[in-house]
mmCIF file of C-alpha atoms and ligand atoms in Angstrom:
data_model
loop_
_atom_site.group_PDB
_atom_site.id
_atom_site.type_symbol
_atom_site.label_atom_id
_atom_site.label_comp_id
_atom_site.label_asym_id
_atom_site.label_seq_id
_atom_site.Cartn_x
_atom_site.Cartn_y
_atom_site.Cartn_z
ATOM 1 C CA MET U 705 34.588 -11.334 -3.232
ATOM 2 C CA ILE U 706 33.999 -8.084 -1.065
ATOM 3 C CA THR U 707 36.450 -7.389 1.531
ATOM 4 C CA LEU U 708 35.335 -6.144 4.947
ATOM 5 C CA ARG U 709 36.426 -2.654 4.145
ATOM 6 C CA GLY U 710 34.383 -2.754 1.222
ATOM 7 C CA ARG U 711 31.569 -3.749 3.305
ATOM 8 C CA LEU U 712 31.957 -0.970 5.737
ATOM 9 C CA ALA U 713 32.255 1.530 2.758
ATOM 10 C CA MET U 714 28.784 0.215 1.506
ATOM 11 C CA ARG U 715 27.163 0.379 4.332
ATOM 12 C CA THR U 716 28.364 3.941 5.269
ATOM 13 C CA ARG U 717 27.394 4.985 1.499
ATOM 14 C CA LEU U 718 23.927 3.197 2.552
ATOM 15 C CA PHE U 719 23.919 4.983 5.485
ATOM 16 C CA ALA U 720 24.520 8.204 3.606
ATOM 17 C CA GLY U 721 21.972 7.701 1.265
ATOM 18 C CA ILE U 722 19.503 7.076 4.067
ATOM 19 C CA ALA U 723 20.402 10.375 5.887
ATOM 20 C CA ALA U 724 20.282 12.367 2.805
ATOM 21 C CA VAL U 725 16.271 11.280 2.021
ATOM 22 C CA SER U 726 15.338 11.485 5.898
ATOM 23 C CA VAL U 727 12.996 14.235 6.352
ATOM 24 C CA VAL U 728 11.108 15.608 9.547
ATOM 25 C CA LEU U 729 8.158 17.309 8.853
ATOM 26 C CA ALA U 730 5.980 19.134 11.286
ATOM 27 C CA ALA U 731 3.792 21.811 11.000
ATOM 28 C CA CYS U 732 5.239 25.702 11.310
ATOM 29 C CA GLY U 733 5.414 26.669 15.012
ATOM 30 C CA GLY U 734 6.240 22.853 16.051
ATOM 31 C CA THR U 735 8.606 22.605 19.104
ATOM 32 C CA PRO U 736 11.617 20.226 18.409
ATOM 33 C CA ALA U 737 11.093 16.613 19.440
ATOM 34 C CA THR U 738 14.113 16.852 21.383
ATOM 35 C CA GLN U 739 12.646 19.345 23.869
ATOM 36 C CA PRO U 740 11.333 17.597 26.923
ATOM 37 C CA SER U 741 7.671 18.708 27.491
ATOM 38 C CA ALA U 742 7.143 20.976 30.525
ATOM 39 C CA SER U 743 3.946 21.570 32.273
ATOM 40 C CA THR U 744 3.855 25.064 31.576
ATOM 41 C CA GLY U 745 5.444 25.395 27.833
ATOM 42 C CA PRO U 746 4.275 23.812 24.443
ATOM 43 C CA LYS U 747 4.240 20.171 24.537
ATOM 44 C CA ALA U 748 7.282 18.169 22.278
ATOM 45 C CA ASP U 749 6.151 16.972 19.158
ATOM 46 C CA ILE U 750 4.977 13.216 18.720
ATOM 47 C CA LYS U 751 7.252 11.748 15.814
ATOM 48 C CA VAL U 752 5.457 9.198 13.474
ATOM 49 C CA GLY U 753 7.736 7.261 11.190
ATOM 50 C CA LEU U 754 6.479 6.908 7.721
ATOM 51 C CA ALA U 755 8.531 4.138 5.663
ATOM 52 C CA ILE U 756 7.783 4.467 1.868
ATOM 53 C CA SER U 757 9.008 3.845 -1.736
ATOM 54 C CA LEU U 758 10.168 6.603 -3.205
ATOM 55 C CA THR U 759 12.970 4.990 -5.090
ATOM 56 C CA GLY U 760 12.869 1.515 -6.402
ATOM 57 C CA ALA U 761 10.343 -0.526 -8.097
ATOM 58 C CA ALA U 762 7.191 0.738 -5.963
ATOM 59 C CA ASN U 763 8.253 4.549 -6.620
ATOM 60 C CA ILE U 764 4.831 5.329 -8.477
ATOM 61 C CA TYR U 765 3.186 4.598 -4.828
ATOM 62 C CA GLY U 766 5.516 6.385 -2.365
ATOM 63 C CA PRO U 767 4.902 9.978 -3.432
ATOM 64 C CA ALA U 768 1.407 9.249 -3.261
ATOM 65 C CA GLN U 769 1.346 7.667 0.310
ATOM 66 C CA GLN U 770 3.737 10.620 1.198
ATOM 67 C CA ASN U 771 1.122 13.301 0.042
ATOM 68 C CA GLY U 772 -1.446 11.539 1.983
ATOM 69 C CA ALA U 773 0.293 11.493 5.069
ATOM 70 C CA ARG U 774 1.343 15.064 4.837
ATOM 71 C CA LEU U 775 -2.197 16.564 4.307
ATOM 72 C CA ALA U 776 -3.490 14.229 7.555
ATOM 73 C CA MET U 777 -0.761 15.633 9.565
ATOM 74 C CA ASP U 778 -1.313 19.145 8.714
ATOM 75 C CA GLN U 779 -4.873 19.054 9.483
ATOM 76 C CA ILE U 780 -4.496 16.964 12.606
ATOM 77 C CA ASN U 781 -1.698 19.777 13.686
ATOM 78 C CA ALA U 782 -3.989 22.250 12.450
ATOM 79 C CA SER U 783 -7.014 21.435 14.977
ATOM 80 C CA GLY U 784 -4.989 21.416 17.950
ATOM 81 C CA GLY U 785 -2.504 17.753 17.362
ATOM 82 C CA ILE U 786 -3.025 15.780 19.777
ATOM 83 C CA ASP U 787 -4.022 17.074 22.947
ATOM 84 C CA GLY U 788 -1.853 20.090 22.133
ATOM 85 C CA ALA U 789 1.227 17.969 21.058
ATOM 86 C CA LYS U 790 2.047 18.057 17.111
ATOM 87 C CA ILE U 791 2.657 14.954 14.978
ATOM 88 C CA ALA U 792 5.822 15.376 13.125
ATOM 89 C CA LEU U 793 6.541 12.795 10.092
ATOM 90 C CA VAL U 794 9.912 11.247 9.969
ATOM 91 C CA ILE U 795 10.073 10.174 6.256
ATOM 92 C CA GLU U 796 12.258 7.313 5.190
ATOM 93 C CA ASP U 797 12.805 5.955 1.613
ATOM 94 C CA ASP U 798 12.579 2.047 1.841
ATOM 95 C CA GLY U 799 14.081 1.915 -1.733
ATOM 96 C CA SER U 800 11.199 -0.593 -2.531
ATOM 97 C CA ALA U 801 14.193 -3.077 -0.891
ATOM 98 C CA ARG U 802 13.872 -5.478 1.947
ATOM 99 C CA ASP U 803 17.328 -4.807 3.435
ATOM 100 C CA GLN U 804 16.691 -0.858 3.473
ATOM 101 C CA GLY U 805 13.235 -1.115 4.980
ATOM 102 C CA ILE U 806 15.255 -3.169 7.675
ATOM 103 C CA THR U 807 17.281 -0.395 8.235
ATOM 104 C CA VAL U 808 14.946 2.367 7.916
ATOM 105 C CA PHE U 809 12.688 0.799 10.439
ATOM 106 C CA ARG U 810 15.823 0.401 13.006
ATOM 107 C CA LYS U 811 16.588 3.945 12.393
ATOM 108 C CA LEU U 812 13.257 5.200 13.026
ATOM 109 C CA ILE U 813 12.847 2.993 16.337
ATOM 110 C CA ASN U 814 16.283 3.265 17.695
ATOM 111 C CA GLU U 815 17.520 7.047 16.623
ATOM 112 C CA ASP U 816 14.177 8.807 16.062
ATOM 113 C CA LYS U 817 12.568 7.122 18.846
ATOM 114 C CA VAL U 818 9.114 7.541 16.851
ATOM 115 C CA ALA U 819 5.964 6.572 18.587
ATOM 116 C CA ALA U 820 4.766 4.594 15.683
ATOM 117 C CA ILE U 821 5.863 3.709 11.966
ATOM 118 C CA LEU U 822 3.419 3.931 8.926
ATOM 119 C CA GLY U 823 4.613 1.172 6.077
ATOM 120 C CA PRO U 824 6.874 0.160 4.281
ATOM 121 C CA THR U 825 5.255 0.155 0.830
ATOM 122 C CA LEU U 826 5.880 -3.331 -0.443
ATOM 123 C CA SER U 827 4.330 -6.460 1.028
ATOM 124 C CA GLY U 828 8.076 -7.958 0.585
ATOM 125 C CA VAL U 829 9.946 -5.254 2.294
ATOM 126 C CA ALA U 830 7.120 -5.618 5.072
ATOM 127 C CA ALA U 831 8.127 -9.227 5.880
ATOM 128 C CA GLY U 832 11.830 -8.020 6.410
ATOM 129 C CA ALA U 833 10.768 -4.782 8.402
ATOM 130 C CA HIS U 834 7.693 -5.671 10.366
ATOM 131 C CA PRO U 835 9.632 -8.007 12.540
ATOM 132 C CA VAL U 836 11.964 -5.307 13.745
ATOM 133 C CA ALA U 837 9.206 -3.215 14.984
ATOM 134 C CA GLN U 838 7.441 -6.435 16.214
ATOM 135 C CA GLN U 839 10.639 -7.276 18.281
ATOM 136 C CA ALA U 840 11.068 -3.553 19.654
ATOM 137 C CA GLY U 841 6.841 -3.548 20.557
ATOM 138 C CA LEU U 842 6.361 -0.565 18.384
ATOM 139 C CA PRO U 843 2.726 -0.028 16.733
ATOM 140 C CA VAL U 844 3.114 -0.129 12.746
ATOM 141 C CA ILE U 845 0.366 0.694 10.630
ATOM 142 C CA ALA U 846 0.449 -1.215 7.072
ATOM 143 C CA ILE U 847 -0.645 1.195 4.514
ATOM 144 C CA SER U 848 -0.315 -0.590 1.488
ATOM 145 C CA ASN U 849 0.704 -4.275 1.966
ATOM 146 C CA THR U 850 -1.923 -6.325 0.476
ATOM 147 C CA GLY U 851 0.076 -9.956 0.476
ATOM 148 C CA VAL U 852 -0.709 -12.609 2.647
ATOM 149 C CA GLY U 853 0.651 -13.157 6.371
ATOM 150 C CA ILE U 854 1.076 -9.220 7.220
ATOM 151 C CA VAL U 855 -1.347 -9.419 9.886
ATOM 152 C CA GLY U 856 -3.113 -12.128 11.947
ATOM 153 C CA LYS U 857 -0.787 -15.324 10.823
ATOM 154 C CA CYS U 858 2.151 -13.949 10.231
ATOM 155 C CA ASP U 859 4.966 -15.917 8.317
ATOM 156 C CA TYR U 860 7.466 -14.708 11.154
ATOM 157 C CA GLY U 861 5.455 -15.897 14.180
ATOM 158 C CA THR U 862 3.468 -13.334 16.294
ATOM 159 C CA CYS U 863 2.921 -9.883 14.714
ATOM 160 C CA ASP U 864 0.517 -8.268 17.431
ATOM 161 C CA TRP U 865 2.034 -5.083 17.296
ATOM 162 C CA ILE U 866 1.187 -4.864 13.326
ATOM 163 C CA PHE U 867 -2.102 -3.521 11.757
ATOM 164 C CA ARG U 868 -3.180 -3.056 8.891
ATOM 165 C CA ALA U 869 -5.082 -0.410 6.629
ATOM 166 C CA SER U 870 -4.877 -1.738 3.396
ATOM 167 C CA LEU U 871 -7.766 -4.127 1.825
ATOM 168 C CA GLY U 872 -6.099 -7.243 1.207
ATOM 169 C CA GLU U 873 -5.499 -9.436 -1.975
ATOM 170 C CA GLU U 874 -7.571 -12.156 -0.105
ATOM 171 C CA THR U 875 -10.549 -9.852 -0.252
ATOM 172 C CA ALA U 876 -9.830 -7.509 -3.665
ATOM 173 C CA LEU U 877 -9.082 -10.435 -6.042
ATOM 174 C CA PRO U 878 -11.877 -12.891 -5.681
ATOM 175 C CA ALA U 879 -14.297 -10.022 -5.520
ATOM 176 C CA ALA U 880 -12.747 -8.974 -8.796
ATOM 177 C CA LEU U 881 -12.933 -12.272 -10.388
ATOM 178 C CA LYS U 882 -16.144 -13.055 -9.266
ATOM 179 C CA ALA U 883 -17.604 -9.480 -10.643
ATOM 180 C CA ALA U 884 -15.794 -10.301 -14.076
ATOM 181 C CA LYS U 885 -16.918 -13.860 -14.198
ATOM 182 C CA ASP U 886 -20.687 -12.511 -13.619
ATOM 183 C CA LYS U 887 -20.696 -10.052 -16.175
ATOM 184 C CA LEU U 888 -18.617 -11.836 -18.788
ATOM 185 C CA ASN U 889 -19.261 -15.266 -18.400
ATOM 186 C CA LEU U 890 -15.561 -16.238 -18.027
ATOM 187 C CA LYS U 891 -14.671 -20.189 -18.517
ATOM 188 C CA LYS U 892 -11.114 -20.321 -19.200
ATOM 189 C CA VAL U 893 -8.370 -17.477 -18.159
ATOM 190 C CA VAL U 894 -4.264 -17.280 -18.370
ATOM 191 C CA LEU U 895 -2.869 -16.033 -15.013
ATOM 192 C CA MET U 896 0.517 -13.823 -15.416
ATOM 193 C CA PHE U 897 2.290 -13.030 -12.111
ATOM 194 C CA GLU U 898 5.209 -10.887 -11.214
ATOM 195 C CA SER U 899 7.267 -13.775 -9.398
ATOM 196 C CA ASP U 900 9.699 -11.920 -7.699
ATOM 197 C CA GLN U 901 7.064 -9.651 -5.793
ATOM 198 C CA LYS U 902 5.435 -11.005 -2.674
ATOM 199 C CA PHE U 903 2.200 -9.428 -2.805
ATOM 200 C CA ALA U 904 2.222 -10.655 -6.377
ATOM 201 C CA SER U 905 2.873 -14.229 -6.135
ATOM 202 C CA ASP U 906 0.495 -14.307 -3.029
ATOM 203 C CA GLY U 907 -2.151 -12.890 -5.485
ATOM 204 C CA ALA U 908 -1.415 -15.445 -7.924
ATOM 205 C CA ASP U 909 -2.207 -18.280 -5.680
ATOM 206 C CA ILE U 910 -5.150 -16.288 -4.324
ATOM 207 C CA PHE U 911 -6.407 -16.264 -7.927
ATOM 208 C CA LYS U 912 -5.859 -19.979 -8.159
ATOM 209 C CA LYS U 913 -8.397 -20.762 -5.434
ATOM 210 C CA ALA U 914 -10.685 -17.887 -6.596
ATOM 211 C CA ALA U 915 -10.804 -19.168 -10.315
ATOM 212 C CA ALA U 916 -11.329 -22.978 -8.616
ATOM 213 C CA ASP U 917 -14.068 -21.514 -6.624
ATOM 214 C CA ASN U 918 -15.790 -19.860 -9.342
ATOM 215 C CA GLY U 919 -15.545 -22.756 -11.760
ATOM 216 C CA ILE U 920 -12.888 -21.337 -13.819
ATOM 217 C CA THR U 921 -10.146 -23.079 -15.515
ATOM 218 C CA ILE U 922 -6.619 -21.394 -15.588
ATOM 219 C CA ALA U 923 -5.282 -22.848 -18.748
ATOM 220 C CA ARG U 924 -1.645 -21.509 -18.293
ATOM 221 C CA THR U 925 0.114 -19.655 -15.704
ATOM 222 C CA ILE U 926 2.952 -17.243 -16.923
ATOM 223 C CA PRO U 927 5.911 -15.730 -14.478
ATOM 224 C CA TYR U 928 7.319 -12.621 -15.515
ATOM 225 C CA LYS U 929 9.844 -10.522 -13.331
ATOM 226 C CA THR U 930 9.666 -6.872 -12.255
ATOM 227 C CA ALA U 931 12.630 -5.835 -14.851
ATOM 228 C CA ASP U 932 10.964 -7.448 -17.704
ATOM 229 C CA VAL U 933 10.328 -5.132 -20.582
ATOM 230 C CA ASP U 934 8.983 -6.842 -23.349
ATOM 231 C CA PHE U 935 6.267 -8.636 -22.976
ATOM 232 C CA SER U 936 5.246 -9.601 -26.258
ATOM 233 C CA ALA U 937 6.325 -13.407 -25.836
ATOM 234 C CA PHE U 938 4.485 -13.851 -22.705
ATOM 235 C CA VAL U 939 1.081 -12.248 -24.109
ATOM 236 C CA THR U 940 1.776 -14.728 -27.293
ATOM 237 C CA GLN U 941 1.968 -17.403 -24.879
ATOM 238 C CA ALA U 942 -1.226 -16.291 -23.437
ATOM 239 C CA LYS U 943 -3.046 -15.915 -26.542
ATOM 240 C CA GLY U 944 -2.179 -19.801 -27.618
ATOM 241 C CA GLU U 945 -4.853 -20.533 -25.058
ATOM 242 C CA SER U 946 -7.718 -18.321 -26.233
ATOM 243 C CA PRO U 947 -8.569 -17.310 -23.051
ATOM 244 C CA ASP U 948 -11.747 -15.264 -21.881
ATOM 245 C CA ALA U 949 -9.714 -12.793 -19.628
ATOM 246 C CA ILE U 950 -6.191 -12.721 -18.302
ATOM 247 C CA LEU U 951 -5.516 -12.458 -14.703
ATOM 248 C CA ALA U 952 -2.222 -10.627 -13.595
ATOM 249 C CA SER U 953 -0.692 -9.620 -10.659
ATOM 250 C CA GLY U 954 2.104 -7.521 -10.591
ATOM 251 C CA LEU U 955 2.850 -3.769 -9.955
ATOM 252 C CA ALA U 956 2.171 -0.588 -11.772
ATOM 253 C CA GLY U 957 5.476 -0.702 -14.247
ATOM 254 C CA THR U 958 4.714 -4.169 -15.798
ATOM 255 C CA ALA U 959 0.916 -3.470 -14.960
ATOM 256 C CA SER U 960 0.977 -0.780 -17.994
ATOM 257 C CA LYS U 961 3.297 -3.276 -20.140
ATOM 258 C CA VAL U 962 0.648 -6.192 -19.847
ATOM 259 C CA LEU U 963 -2.195 -3.772 -20.657
ATOM 260 C CA ILE U 964 -0.430 -2.363 -23.672
ATOM 261 C CA GLU U 965 0.673 -5.596 -25.164
ATOM 262 C CA VAL U 966 -2.798 -7.374 -24.760
ATOM 263 C CA GLY U 967 -4.534 -4.096 -26.522
ATOM 264 C CA LYS U 968 -2.022 -4.844 -29.346
ATOM 265 C CA GLN U 969 -2.516 -8.702 -29.692
ATOM 266 C CA PHE U 970 -6.255 -8.541 -29.026
ATOM 267 C CA PRO U 971 -7.377 -5.690 -31.104
ATOM 268 C CA GLN U 972 -11.034 -6.696 -30.622
ATOM 269 C CA GLY U 973 -10.623 -6.322 -26.847
ATOM 270 C CA LEU U 974 -9.628 -8.460 -23.631
ATOM 271 C CA ARG U 975 -9.916 -8.024 -20.296
ATOM 272 C CA VAL U 976 -7.208 -8.290 -18.025
ATOM 273 C CA VAL U 977 -8.520 -8.503 -13.924
ATOM 274 C CA GLY U 978 -5.199 -6.990 -12.116
ATOM 275 C CA SER U 979 -4.136 -7.102 -8.658
ATOM 276 C CA ASN U 980 -3.632 -4.065 -6.407
ATOM 277 C CA GLY U 981 -0.399 -2.885 -8.449
ATOM 278 C CA PHE U 982 -3.251 -1.702 -10.925
ATOM 279 C CA ASN U 983 -4.665 0.952 -8.548
ATOM 280 C CA SER U 984 -2.724 3.694 -9.813
ATOM 281 C CA PRO U 985 -3.789 6.519 -12.069
ATOM 282 C CA ALA U 986 -0.021 6.045 -13.423
ATOM 283 C CA VAL U 987 -1.008 2.908 -15.313
ATOM 284 C CA ILE U 988 -3.862 4.617 -16.560
ATOM 285 C CA THR U 989 -1.717 7.045 -18.199
ATOM 286 C CA ALA U 990 1.041 4.606 -19.358
ATOM 287 C CA ALA U 991 -1.605 2.096 -20.581
ATOM 288 C CA GLY U 992 -3.194 4.846 -22.738
ATOM 289 C CA ALA U 993 -5.728 3.143 -24.864
ATOM 290 C CA ALA U 994 -5.546 -0.202 -23.642
ATOM 291 C CA ALA U 995 -6.385 0.830 -19.820
ATOM 292 C CA PRO U 996 -10.232 0.349 -20.228
ATOM 293 C CA ASN U 997 -9.078 -3.307 -20.448
ATOM 294 C CA MET U 998 -8.547 -3.324 -16.751
ATOM 295 C CA ILE U 999 -10.657 -4.830 -13.993
ATOM 296 C CA VAL U 1000 -9.712 -4.450 -10.355
ATOM 297 C CA GLY U 1001 -10.488 -4.736 -6.793
ATOM 298 C CA THR U 1002 -9.979 -1.598 -5.266
ATOM 299 C CA ALA U 1003 -10.105 -0.041 -1.528
ATOM 300 C CA TRP U 1004 -11.794 3.187 -2.117
ATOM 301 C CA ASN U 1005 -14.400 4.779 -4.578
ATOM 302 C CA LYS U 1006 -13.700 8.530 -5.562
ATOM 303 C CA ALA U 1007 -16.868 9.174 -6.317
ATOM 304 C CA SER U 1008 -18.260 8.315 -2.581
ATOM 305 C CA THR U 1009 -20.351 11.226 -1.679
ATOM 306 C CA ASP U 1010 -19.502 10.698 2.064
ATOM 307 C CA LYS U 1011 -18.991 13.857 3.393
ATOM 308 C CA THR U 1012 -15.267 12.586 5.344
ATOM 309 C CA ASN U 1013 -14.231 11.922 1.674
ATOM 310 C CA VAL U 1014 -15.765 14.620 -0.304
ATOM 311 C CA ASP U 1015 -13.745 17.236 2.222
ATOM 312 C CA PHE U 1016 -10.900 14.666 1.790
ATOM 313 C CA VAL U 1017 -10.568 14.832 -2.140
ATOM 314 C CA LYS U 1018 -11.219 18.724 -1.994
ATOM 315 C CA ALA U 1019 -8.446 19.222 0.662
ATOM 316 C CA PHE U 1020 -5.969 17.239 -1.424
ATOM 317 C CA LYS U 1021 -6.595 18.794 -4.566
ATOM 318 C CA ASP U 1022 -6.623 22.144 -2.978
ATOM 319 C CA LYS U 1023 -2.966 21.490 -1.620
ATOM 320 C CA TYR U 1024 -1.360 19.556 -4.396
ATOM 321 C CA GLY U 1025 -3.651 20.722 -7.568
ATOM 322 C CA ALA U 1026 -4.620 16.890 -8.443
ATOM 323 C CA ASP U 1027 -7.026 14.272 -7.289
ATOM 324 C CA PRO U 1028 -5.688 11.567 -4.630
ATOM 325 C CA ASP U 1029 -5.516 7.968 -5.392
ATOM 326 C CA GLN U 1030 -6.013 4.806 -3.451
ATOM 327 C CA PHE U 1031 -2.303 4.954 -1.950
ATOM 328 C CA ALA U 1032 -2.645 8.437 -0.966
ATOM 329 C CA THR U 1033 -6.252 8.004 0.628
ATOM 330 C CA GLN U 1034 -5.053 4.688 2.644
ATOM 331 C CA ALA U 1035 -1.952 6.864 3.850
ATOM 332 C CA TYR U 1036 -4.329 9.791 4.837
ATOM 333 C CA THR U 1037 -6.860 7.071 6.622
ATOM 334 C CA ALA U 1038 -4.054 5.432 8.487
ATOM 335 C CA MET U 1039 -2.518 8.801 9.734
ATOM 336 C CA ASN U 1040 -5.983 9.928 11.002
ATOM 337 C CA VAL U 1041 -6.624 6.546 12.502
ATOM 338 C CA LEU U 1042 -3.528 6.475 14.188
ATOM 339 C CA ALA U 1043 -3.990 10.274 15.474
ATOM 340 C CA ASP U 1044 -7.661 9.135 16.699
ATOM 341 C CA ALA U 1045 -6.017 6.150 18.580
ATOM 342 C CA MET U 1046 -3.358 8.565 20.009
ATOM 343 C CA LYS U 1047 -6.238 10.914 21.373
ATOM 344 C CA ARG U 1048 -7.963 8.172 22.819
ATOM 345 C CA SER U 1049 -4.880 6.533 24.608
ATOM 346 C CA GLY U 1050 -4.230 9.244 27.304
ATOM 347 C CA ASN U 1051 -0.500 8.767 26.536
ATOM 348 C CA ALA U 1052 0.503 8.929 22.703
ATOM 349 C CA THR U 1053 4.031 7.973 23.703
ATOM 350 C CA ASP U 1054 3.210 4.917 26.040
ATOM 351 C CA LYS U 1055 3.518 2.105 23.213
ATOM 352 C CA ALA U 1056 1.277 -0.373 25.135
ATOM 353 C CA ALA U 1057 -1.574 2.051 25.375
ATOM 354 C CA LEU U 1058 -1.608 3.346 21.986
ATOM 355 C CA LYS U 1059 -1.699 -0.688 20.731
ATOM 356 C CA LYS U 1060 -4.908 -1.009 23.005
ATOM 357 C CA ALA U 1061 -6.390 2.331 21.631
ATOM 358 C CA LEU U 1062 -6.089 1.272 18.039
ATOM 359 C CA GLU U 1063 -7.125 -2.064 18.851
ATOM 360 C CA ALA U 1064 -10.618 -0.542 20.024
ATOM 361 C CA THR U 1065 -10.728 1.561 16.612
ATOM 362 C CA LYS U 1066 -14.543 1.341 15.808
ATOM 363 C CA ASP U 1067 -16.476 2.963 12.950
ATOM 364 C CA PHE U 1068 -13.839 5.720 12.344
ATOM 365 C CA ALA U 1069 -15.206 8.130 9.591
ATOM 366 C CA THR U 1070 -12.506 8.024 6.902
ATOM 367 C CA PRO U 1071 -12.609 8.680 3.147
ATOM 368 C CA LEU U 1072 -12.470 4.488 2.836
ATOM 369 C CA GLY U 1073 -15.894 4.265 4.775
ATOM 370 C CA ALA U 1074 -16.493 3.383 8.603
ATOM 371 C CA PHE U 1075 -13.044 2.074 9.467
ATOM 372 C CA SER U 1076 -12.506 -0.697 12.131
ATOM 373 C CA PHE U 1077 -9.787 -3.238 12.939
ATOM 374 C CA THR U 1078 -10.744 -7.087 13.404
ATOM 375 C CA PRO U 1079 -9.414 -8.958 16.178
ATOM 376 C CA GLU U 1080 -6.581 -9.744 13.563
ATOM 377 C CA HIS U 1081 -5.552 -6.292 13.221
ATOM 378 C CA ASP U 1082 -6.606 -6.212 9.757
ATOM 379 C CA VAL U 1083 -8.783 -3.304 7.933
ATOM 380 C CA LYS U 1084 -12.472 -3.807 7.860
ATOM 381 C CA GLN U 1085 -13.897 -2.040 4.853
ATOM 382 C CA PRO U 1086 -15.928 -2.758 1.827
ATOM 383 C CA VAL U 1087 -14.171 -3.708 -1.642
ATOM 384 C CA PHE U 1088 -15.012 -1.476 -4.880
ATOM 385 C CA VAL U 1089 -14.408 -3.398 -8.382
ATOM 386 C CA MET U 1090 -13.483 -0.782 -10.895
ATOM 387 C CA THR U 1091 -12.509 -0.426 -14.672
ATOM 388 C CA VAL U 1092 -11.346 2.534 -16.469
ATOM 389 C CA LYS U 1093 -13.502 5.065 -18.618
ATOM 390 C CA ASP U 1094 -12.235 8.242 -19.915
ATOM 391 C CA GLY U 1095 -8.933 8.070 -18.387
ATOM 392 C CA GLN U 1096 -10.739 7.514 -14.698
ATOM 393 C CA PHE U 1097 -11.133 4.659 -12.292
ATOM 394 C CA VAL U 1098 -15.282 4.309 -12.252
ATOM 395 C CA PRO U 1099 -17.011 1.304 -10.937
ATOM 396 C CA PHE U 1100 -17.438 -2.014 -13.100
ATOM 397 C CA ASN U 1101 -21.107 -2.523 -13.283
HETATM 398 C C1 LIG V 2191 2.107 -4.716 -1.604
HETATM 399 C C2 LIG V 2191 0.943 -3.988 -2.702
HETATM 400 C C3 LIG V 2191 1.652 -3.220 -3.698
HETATM 401 C C4 LIG V 2191 1.045 -3.144 -5.151
HETATM 402 C C5 LIG V 2191 1.473 -2.179 -3.107
HETATM 403 C C6 LIG V 2191 2.425 -0.796 -3.589
HETATM 404 O O1 LIG V 2191 -0.219 -4.149 -2.813
HETATM 405 O O2 LIG V 2191 3.337 -5.032 -1.933
HETATM 406 O O3 LIG V 2191 1.337 -5.492 -1.033
#
């Protein structure tokens, strides 16, 4: 049993841990956010919360998101900020955990008094954290939540303060499965999914519907857990069904394990149609020779020759010495979409005005393409079906 004192001590440690990772970032020369704006002096910074998974099961994605958002902030501030006020990101680690996500959302809203929040990384964390912002009436842009009920019809009721810049699995998975079916004549598949991740179990339901719509039989459904390490028995079970492909809905950590085991047990090759968790170069690196089996629905095509994309990829490479990935690109995009709405709002810290300006976002140029929000606040953008060749995501065609 945990005593009250024990609980308080745990809470203190949790807050201490959070305080230790809390970072406020602004371009050099920015004024402290506490300084009131004076008509004669420089304007106060505009704080924007960034709640992301720097630790925990989704820690592959958080650092990429941080890099994307920071690059956007630096560029926005270097070109005059929001009517002369600089953006200051307040970065918090959601720990890939629902409770910590709720705690950092509360801190960003009540202590930092941010103008808006980007995040959190996982859909399961968003299901707990987004209602905190909804209740406070603070705009949020989801930058990597792909599960169901994030915007539009939300599991927790009204969610009209929440926007989404990340392509939902309801769009990505059917597109990937259809492309795979058309090319590979899929008739029978096995579905594997990470049952303790919301986006992944949502993805399993979406795969089931998409398979039925495409006349594909799911011979067997195999749940696994985020912490599972040995996938040999799961893949042996799948092999027993002689599938034409495997559908796999899970995070990057398990994605590479599934791919490696499929590579071992199907030396002749077997395609794995993956979820959004597969959309990381870390999966390609970890899966090695087995990575090219992957087919995945993606929000971004790195090779797009659109100027906004080309400029972004170059700036990212110049700053970090490596290519961006989908997660960095979505965070960069959301930060720019937010800044654009702040400029149009007339008053970036007026939450209702900011929400209205976000809703009016239309055909805004981003590396994802021309960006608009639907009336349900979801992203409207193309979907790309990709595979892996020579260590890179490339179009599957
Ligand atoms: C979600 C996801 C994850 C794979 C992104 C980090 O799509 O939780 O919605």
